[in-house]
PDB file of C-alpha atoms in Angstrom:
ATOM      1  CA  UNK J   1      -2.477  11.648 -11.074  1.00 70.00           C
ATOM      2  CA  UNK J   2      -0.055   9.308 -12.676  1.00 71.00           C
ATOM      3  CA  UNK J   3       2.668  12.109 -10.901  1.00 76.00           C
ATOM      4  CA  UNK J   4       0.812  11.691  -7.710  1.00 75.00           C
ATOM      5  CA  UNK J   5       2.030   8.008  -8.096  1.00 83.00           C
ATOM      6  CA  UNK J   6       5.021   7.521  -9.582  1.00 83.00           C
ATOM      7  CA  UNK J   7       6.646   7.154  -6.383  1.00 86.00           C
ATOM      8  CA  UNK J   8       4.870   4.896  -4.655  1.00 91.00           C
ATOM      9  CA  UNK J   9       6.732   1.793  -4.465  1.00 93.00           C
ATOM     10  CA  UNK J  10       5.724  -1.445  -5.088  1.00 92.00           C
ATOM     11  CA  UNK J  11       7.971  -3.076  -2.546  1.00 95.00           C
ATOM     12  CA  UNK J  12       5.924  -1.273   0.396  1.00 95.00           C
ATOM     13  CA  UNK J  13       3.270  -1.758  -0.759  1.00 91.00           C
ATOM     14  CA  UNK J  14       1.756  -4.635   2.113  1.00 91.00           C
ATOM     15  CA  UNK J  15       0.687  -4.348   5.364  1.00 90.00           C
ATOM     16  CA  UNK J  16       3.345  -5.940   6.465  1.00 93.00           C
ATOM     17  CA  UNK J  17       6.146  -4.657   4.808  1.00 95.00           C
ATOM     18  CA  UNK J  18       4.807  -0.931   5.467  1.00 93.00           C
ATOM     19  CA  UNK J  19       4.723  -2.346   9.253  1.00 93.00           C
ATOM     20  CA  UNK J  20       8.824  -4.276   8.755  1.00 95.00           C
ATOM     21  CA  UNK J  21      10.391  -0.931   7.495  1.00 95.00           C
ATOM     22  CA  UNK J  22       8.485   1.279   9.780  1.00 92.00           C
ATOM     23  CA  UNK J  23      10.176  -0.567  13.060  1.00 93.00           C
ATOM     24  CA  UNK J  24      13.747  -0.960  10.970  1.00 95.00           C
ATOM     25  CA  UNK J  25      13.306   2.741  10.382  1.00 92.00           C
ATOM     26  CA  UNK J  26      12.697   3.557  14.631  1.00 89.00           C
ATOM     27  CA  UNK J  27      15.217   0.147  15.726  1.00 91.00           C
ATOM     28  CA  UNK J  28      18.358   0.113  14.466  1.00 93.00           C
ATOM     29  CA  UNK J  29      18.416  -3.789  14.525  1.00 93.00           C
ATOM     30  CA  UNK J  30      15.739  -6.298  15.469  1.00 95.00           C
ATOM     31  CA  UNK J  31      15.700  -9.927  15.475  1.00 94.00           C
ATOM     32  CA  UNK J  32      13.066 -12.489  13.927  1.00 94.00           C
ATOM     33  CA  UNK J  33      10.761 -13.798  17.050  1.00 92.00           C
ATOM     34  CA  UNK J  34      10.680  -9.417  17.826  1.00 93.00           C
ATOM     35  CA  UNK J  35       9.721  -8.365  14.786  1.00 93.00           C
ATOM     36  CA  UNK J  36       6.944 -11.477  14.357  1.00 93.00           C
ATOM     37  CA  UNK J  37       5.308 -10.428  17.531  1.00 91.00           C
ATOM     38  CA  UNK J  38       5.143  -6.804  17.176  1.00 90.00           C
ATOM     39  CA  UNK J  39       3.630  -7.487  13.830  1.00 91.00           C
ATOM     40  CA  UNK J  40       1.705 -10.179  14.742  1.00 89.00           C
ATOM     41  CA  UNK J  41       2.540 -11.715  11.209  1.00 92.00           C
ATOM     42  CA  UNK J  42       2.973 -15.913  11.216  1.00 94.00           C
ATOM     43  CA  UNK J  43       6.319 -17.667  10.819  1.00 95.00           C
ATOM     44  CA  UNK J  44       6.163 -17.971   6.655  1.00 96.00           C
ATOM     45  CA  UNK J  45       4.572 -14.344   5.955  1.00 95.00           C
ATOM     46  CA  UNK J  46       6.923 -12.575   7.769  1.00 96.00           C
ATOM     47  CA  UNK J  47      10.149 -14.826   6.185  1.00 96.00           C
ATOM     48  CA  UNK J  48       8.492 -14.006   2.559  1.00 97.00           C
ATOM     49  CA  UNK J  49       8.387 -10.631   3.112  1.00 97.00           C
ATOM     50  CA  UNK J  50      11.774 -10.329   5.021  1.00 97.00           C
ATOM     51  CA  UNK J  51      13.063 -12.503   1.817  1.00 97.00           C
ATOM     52  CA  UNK J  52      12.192  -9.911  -0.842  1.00 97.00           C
ATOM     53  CA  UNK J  53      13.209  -6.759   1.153  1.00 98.00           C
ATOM     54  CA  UNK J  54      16.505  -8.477   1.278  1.00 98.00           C
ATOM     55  CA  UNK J  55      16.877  -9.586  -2.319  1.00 97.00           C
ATOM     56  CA  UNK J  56      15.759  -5.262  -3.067  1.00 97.00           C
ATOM     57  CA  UNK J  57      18.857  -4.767  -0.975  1.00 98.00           C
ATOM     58  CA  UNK J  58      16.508  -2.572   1.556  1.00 98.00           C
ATOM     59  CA  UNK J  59      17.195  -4.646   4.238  1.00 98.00           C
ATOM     60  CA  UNK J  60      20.649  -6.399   5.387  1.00 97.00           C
ATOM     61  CA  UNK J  61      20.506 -10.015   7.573  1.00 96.00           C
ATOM     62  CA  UNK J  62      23.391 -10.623  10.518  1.00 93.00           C
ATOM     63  CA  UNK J  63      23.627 -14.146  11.375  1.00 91.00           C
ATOM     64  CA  UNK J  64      25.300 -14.976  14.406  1.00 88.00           C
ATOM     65  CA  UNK J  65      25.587 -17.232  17.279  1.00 89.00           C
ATOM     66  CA  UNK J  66      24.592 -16.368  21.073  1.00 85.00           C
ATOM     67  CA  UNK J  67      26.518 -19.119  22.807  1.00 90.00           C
ATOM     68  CA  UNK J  68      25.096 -21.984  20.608  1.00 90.00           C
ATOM     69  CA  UNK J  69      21.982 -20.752  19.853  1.00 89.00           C
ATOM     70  CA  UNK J  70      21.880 -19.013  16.390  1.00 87.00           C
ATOM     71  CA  UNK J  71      20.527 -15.664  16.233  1.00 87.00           C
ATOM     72  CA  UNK J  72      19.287 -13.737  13.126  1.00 91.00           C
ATOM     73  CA  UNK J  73      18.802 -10.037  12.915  1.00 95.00           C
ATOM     74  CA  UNK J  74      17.584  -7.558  10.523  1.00 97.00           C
ATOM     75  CA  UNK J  75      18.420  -4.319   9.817  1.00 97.00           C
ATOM     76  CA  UNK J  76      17.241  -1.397   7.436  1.00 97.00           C
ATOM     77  CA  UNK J  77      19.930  -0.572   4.762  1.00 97.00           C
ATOM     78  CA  UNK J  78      20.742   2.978   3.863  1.00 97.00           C
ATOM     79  CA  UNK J  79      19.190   2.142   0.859  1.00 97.00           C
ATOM     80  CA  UNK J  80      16.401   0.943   2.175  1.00 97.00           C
ATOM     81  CA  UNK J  81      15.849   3.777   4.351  1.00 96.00           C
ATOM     82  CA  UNK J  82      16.233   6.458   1.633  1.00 95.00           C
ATOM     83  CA  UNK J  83      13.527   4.144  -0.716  1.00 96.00           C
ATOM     84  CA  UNK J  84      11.184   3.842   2.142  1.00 95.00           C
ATOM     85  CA  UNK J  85      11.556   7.750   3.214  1.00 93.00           C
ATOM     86  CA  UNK J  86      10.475   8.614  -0.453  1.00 93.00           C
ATOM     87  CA  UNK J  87       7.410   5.715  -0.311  1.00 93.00           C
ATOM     88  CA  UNK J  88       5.825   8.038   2.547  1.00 91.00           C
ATOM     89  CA  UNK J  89       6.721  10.904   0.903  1.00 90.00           C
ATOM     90  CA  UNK J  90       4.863   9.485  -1.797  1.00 90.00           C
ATOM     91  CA  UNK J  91       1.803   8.575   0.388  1.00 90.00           C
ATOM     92  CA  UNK J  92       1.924  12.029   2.360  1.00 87.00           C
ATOM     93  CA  UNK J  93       2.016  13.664  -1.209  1.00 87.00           C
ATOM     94  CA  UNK J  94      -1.194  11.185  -2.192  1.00 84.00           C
ATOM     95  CA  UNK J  95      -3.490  12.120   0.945  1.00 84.00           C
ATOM     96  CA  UNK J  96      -2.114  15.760   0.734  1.00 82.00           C
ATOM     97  CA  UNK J  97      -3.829  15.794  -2.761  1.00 78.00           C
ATOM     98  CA  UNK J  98      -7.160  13.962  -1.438  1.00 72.00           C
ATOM     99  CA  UNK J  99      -8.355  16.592   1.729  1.00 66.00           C
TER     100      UNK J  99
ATOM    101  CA  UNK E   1       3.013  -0.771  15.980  1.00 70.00           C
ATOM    102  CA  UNK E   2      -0.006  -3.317  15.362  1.00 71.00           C
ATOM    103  CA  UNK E   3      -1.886  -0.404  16.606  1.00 76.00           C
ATOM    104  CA  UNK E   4      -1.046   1.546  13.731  1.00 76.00           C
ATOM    105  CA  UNK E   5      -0.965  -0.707  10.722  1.00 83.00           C
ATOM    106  CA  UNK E   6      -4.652  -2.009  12.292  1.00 83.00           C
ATOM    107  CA  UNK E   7      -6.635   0.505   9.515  1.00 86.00           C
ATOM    108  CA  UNK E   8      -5.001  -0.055   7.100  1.00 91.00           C
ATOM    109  CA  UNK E   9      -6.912  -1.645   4.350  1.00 93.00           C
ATOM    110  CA  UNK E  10      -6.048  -4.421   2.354  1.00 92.00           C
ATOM    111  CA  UNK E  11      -7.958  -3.449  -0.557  1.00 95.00           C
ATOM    112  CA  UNK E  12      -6.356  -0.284  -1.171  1.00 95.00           C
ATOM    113  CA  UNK E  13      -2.931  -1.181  -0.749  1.00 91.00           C
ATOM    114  CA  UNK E  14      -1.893  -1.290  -4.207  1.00 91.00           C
ATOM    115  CA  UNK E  15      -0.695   1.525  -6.331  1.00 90.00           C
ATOM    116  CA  UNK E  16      -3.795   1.013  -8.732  1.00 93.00           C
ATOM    117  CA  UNK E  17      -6.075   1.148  -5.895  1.00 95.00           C
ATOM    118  CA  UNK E  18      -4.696   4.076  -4.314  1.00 93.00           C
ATOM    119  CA  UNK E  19      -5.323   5.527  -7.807  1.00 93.00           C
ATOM    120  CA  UNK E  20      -8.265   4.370  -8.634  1.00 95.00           C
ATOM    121  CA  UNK E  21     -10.054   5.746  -5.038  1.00 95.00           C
ATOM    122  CA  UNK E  22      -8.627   9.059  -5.706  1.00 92.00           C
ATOM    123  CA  UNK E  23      -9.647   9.977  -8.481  1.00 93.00           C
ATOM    124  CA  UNK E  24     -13.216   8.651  -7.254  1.00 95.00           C
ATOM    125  CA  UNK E  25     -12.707  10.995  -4.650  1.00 92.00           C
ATOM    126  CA  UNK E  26     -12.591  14.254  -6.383  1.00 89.00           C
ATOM    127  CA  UNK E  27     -14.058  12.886  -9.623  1.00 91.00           C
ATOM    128  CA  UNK E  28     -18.253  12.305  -8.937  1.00 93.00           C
ATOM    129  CA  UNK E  29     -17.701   9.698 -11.819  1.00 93.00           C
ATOM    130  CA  UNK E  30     -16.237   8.567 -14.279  1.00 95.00           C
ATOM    131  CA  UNK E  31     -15.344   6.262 -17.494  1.00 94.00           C
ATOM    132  CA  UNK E  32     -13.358   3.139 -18.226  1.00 94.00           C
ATOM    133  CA  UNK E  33     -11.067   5.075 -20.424  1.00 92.00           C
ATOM    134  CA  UNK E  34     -10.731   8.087 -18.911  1.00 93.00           C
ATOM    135  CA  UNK E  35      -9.790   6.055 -15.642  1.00 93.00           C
ATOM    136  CA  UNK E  36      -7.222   3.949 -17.895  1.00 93.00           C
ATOM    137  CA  UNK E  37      -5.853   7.067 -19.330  1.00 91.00           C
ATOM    138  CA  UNK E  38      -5.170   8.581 -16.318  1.00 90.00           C
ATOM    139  CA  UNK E  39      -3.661   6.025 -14.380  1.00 91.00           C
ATOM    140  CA  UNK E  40      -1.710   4.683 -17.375  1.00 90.00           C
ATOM    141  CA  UNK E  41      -2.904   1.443 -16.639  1.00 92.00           C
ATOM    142  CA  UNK E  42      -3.861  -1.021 -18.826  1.00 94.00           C
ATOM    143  CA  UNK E  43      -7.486  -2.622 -19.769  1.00 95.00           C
ATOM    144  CA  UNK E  44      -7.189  -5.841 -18.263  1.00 96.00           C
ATOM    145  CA  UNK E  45      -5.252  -5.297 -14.505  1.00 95.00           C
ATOM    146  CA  UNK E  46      -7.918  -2.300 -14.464  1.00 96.00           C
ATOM    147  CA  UNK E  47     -10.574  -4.084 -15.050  1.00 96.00           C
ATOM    148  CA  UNK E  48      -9.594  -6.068 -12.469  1.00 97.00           C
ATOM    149  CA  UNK E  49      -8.875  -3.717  -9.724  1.00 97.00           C
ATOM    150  CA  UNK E  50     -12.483  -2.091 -10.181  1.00 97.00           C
ATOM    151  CA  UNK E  51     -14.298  -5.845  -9.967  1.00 97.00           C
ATOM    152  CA  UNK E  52     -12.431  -5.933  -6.810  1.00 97.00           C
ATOM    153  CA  UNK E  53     -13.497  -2.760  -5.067  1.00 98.00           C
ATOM    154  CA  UNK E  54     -17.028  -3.305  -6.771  1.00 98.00           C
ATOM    155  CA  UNK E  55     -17.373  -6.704  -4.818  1.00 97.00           C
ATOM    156  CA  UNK E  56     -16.765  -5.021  -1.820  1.00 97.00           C
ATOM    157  CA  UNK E  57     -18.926  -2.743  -2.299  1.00 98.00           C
ATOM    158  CA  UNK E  58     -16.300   0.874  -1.969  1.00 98.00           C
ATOM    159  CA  UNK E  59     -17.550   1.559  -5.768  1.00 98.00           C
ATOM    160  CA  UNK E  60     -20.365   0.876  -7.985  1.00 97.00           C
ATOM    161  CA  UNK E  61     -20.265   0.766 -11.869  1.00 96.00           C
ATOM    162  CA  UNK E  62     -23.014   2.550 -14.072  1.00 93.00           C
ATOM    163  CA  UNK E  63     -24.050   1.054 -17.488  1.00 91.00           C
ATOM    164  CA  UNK E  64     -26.048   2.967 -20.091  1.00 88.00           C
ATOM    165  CA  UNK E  65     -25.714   3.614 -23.685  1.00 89.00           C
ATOM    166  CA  UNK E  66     -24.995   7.119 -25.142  1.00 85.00           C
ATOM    167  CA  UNK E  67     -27.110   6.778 -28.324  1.00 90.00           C
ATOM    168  CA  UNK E  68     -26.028   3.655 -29.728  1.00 90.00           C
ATOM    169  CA  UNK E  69     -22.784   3.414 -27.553  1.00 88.00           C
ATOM    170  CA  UNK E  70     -22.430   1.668 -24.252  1.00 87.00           C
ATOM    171  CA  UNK E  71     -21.047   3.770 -21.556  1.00 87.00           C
ATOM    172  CA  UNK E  72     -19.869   2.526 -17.926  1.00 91.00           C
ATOM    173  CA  UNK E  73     -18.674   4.789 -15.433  1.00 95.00           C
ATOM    174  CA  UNK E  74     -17.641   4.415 -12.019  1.00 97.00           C
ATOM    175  CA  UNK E  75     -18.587   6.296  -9.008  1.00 97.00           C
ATOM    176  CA  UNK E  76     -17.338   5.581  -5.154  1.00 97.00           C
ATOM    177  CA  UNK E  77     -20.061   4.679  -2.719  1.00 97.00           C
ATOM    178  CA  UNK E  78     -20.141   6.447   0.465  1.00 97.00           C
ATOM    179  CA  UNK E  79     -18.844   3.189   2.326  1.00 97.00           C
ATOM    180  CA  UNK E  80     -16.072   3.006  -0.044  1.00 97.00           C
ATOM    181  CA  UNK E  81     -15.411   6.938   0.357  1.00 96.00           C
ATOM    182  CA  UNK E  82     -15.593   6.246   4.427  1.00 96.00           C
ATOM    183  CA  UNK E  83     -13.585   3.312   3.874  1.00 96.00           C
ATOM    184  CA  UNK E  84     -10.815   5.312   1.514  1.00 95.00           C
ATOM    185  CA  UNK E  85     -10.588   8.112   4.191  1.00 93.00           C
ATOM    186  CA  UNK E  86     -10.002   5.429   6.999  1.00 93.00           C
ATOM    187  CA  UNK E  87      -7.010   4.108   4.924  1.00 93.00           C
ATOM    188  CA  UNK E  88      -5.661   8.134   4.591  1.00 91.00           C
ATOM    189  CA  UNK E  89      -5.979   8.717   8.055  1.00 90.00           C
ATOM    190  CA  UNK E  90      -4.299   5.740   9.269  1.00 90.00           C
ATOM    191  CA  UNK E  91      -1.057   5.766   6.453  1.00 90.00           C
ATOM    192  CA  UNK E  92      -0.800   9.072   7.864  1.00 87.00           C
ATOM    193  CA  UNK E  93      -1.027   7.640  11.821  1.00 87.00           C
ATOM    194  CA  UNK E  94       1.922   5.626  10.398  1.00 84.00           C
ATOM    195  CA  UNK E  95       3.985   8.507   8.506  1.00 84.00           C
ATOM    196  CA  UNK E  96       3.892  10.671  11.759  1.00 82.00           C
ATOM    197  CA  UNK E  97       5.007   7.711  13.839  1.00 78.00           C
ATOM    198  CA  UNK E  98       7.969   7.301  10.971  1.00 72.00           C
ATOM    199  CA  UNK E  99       8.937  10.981  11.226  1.00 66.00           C
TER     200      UNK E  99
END
């Protein structure tokens, strides 16, 4: 059992982080109003989350500036995408030993 | 994509959790310390996790005493196994839409 988790990863462990690294791992970039509405997640629960996903290094900011207006977008790091492949891995491995 | 995070539970997000329901899956019961020793958890954030998915009902705790010596073991309730199987079915909706 404990081998059944050792890979499961804390980090993904949310909701909304499962649901943040699942559409970085499909979109190659994505900005912050996108991402809120496709997870329908509020303001401050979707900046949390981003927040620690980017201090893990999993995910990678770009700010930048369209004309004036400033524009922020988020991307999955290589990193992040390996750590995440292995989390479902993980999971698949999980439900593969529970049917 | 809110589609496909919408079953998953809350209650079995974390690692423990996913541990703890199973081994209540394939195990008709069991006790405190076997659950401890298998999930290399310890006492307290166990005890924890089970008060937790006894309040909602997905497991219910046995008391008796074996002779002189108390005894609790923990089975899953149906609802919690329906519940558990819910959570499965839709981490694996979200693997396949990851893949």
């Amino acid at each position: 059992m404990k081998d059944l988790l050792v890979n499961i990863n804390k980090a993904f462990e949310s909701k909304a982080r499962l649901g943040i690294m699942s559409v970085l791992m499909v979109n190659e970039q994505i900005d912050f109003n996108s991402l809120k509405e496709l997870l329908d997640l509020t303001d401050g629960n979707l900046a949390s989350h981003l927040k620690a996903l980017e201090e893990l290094e999993y995910i990678a900011v770009w700010k930048q500036f369209i004309g004036r207006k400033p524009n922020t977008t988020y991307r999955a790091t290589d990193q992040g995408k390996k750590a995440f492949e292995s989390h479902l891995q993980a999971l698949e491995n999980l439900i593969k030993g529970n049917r």
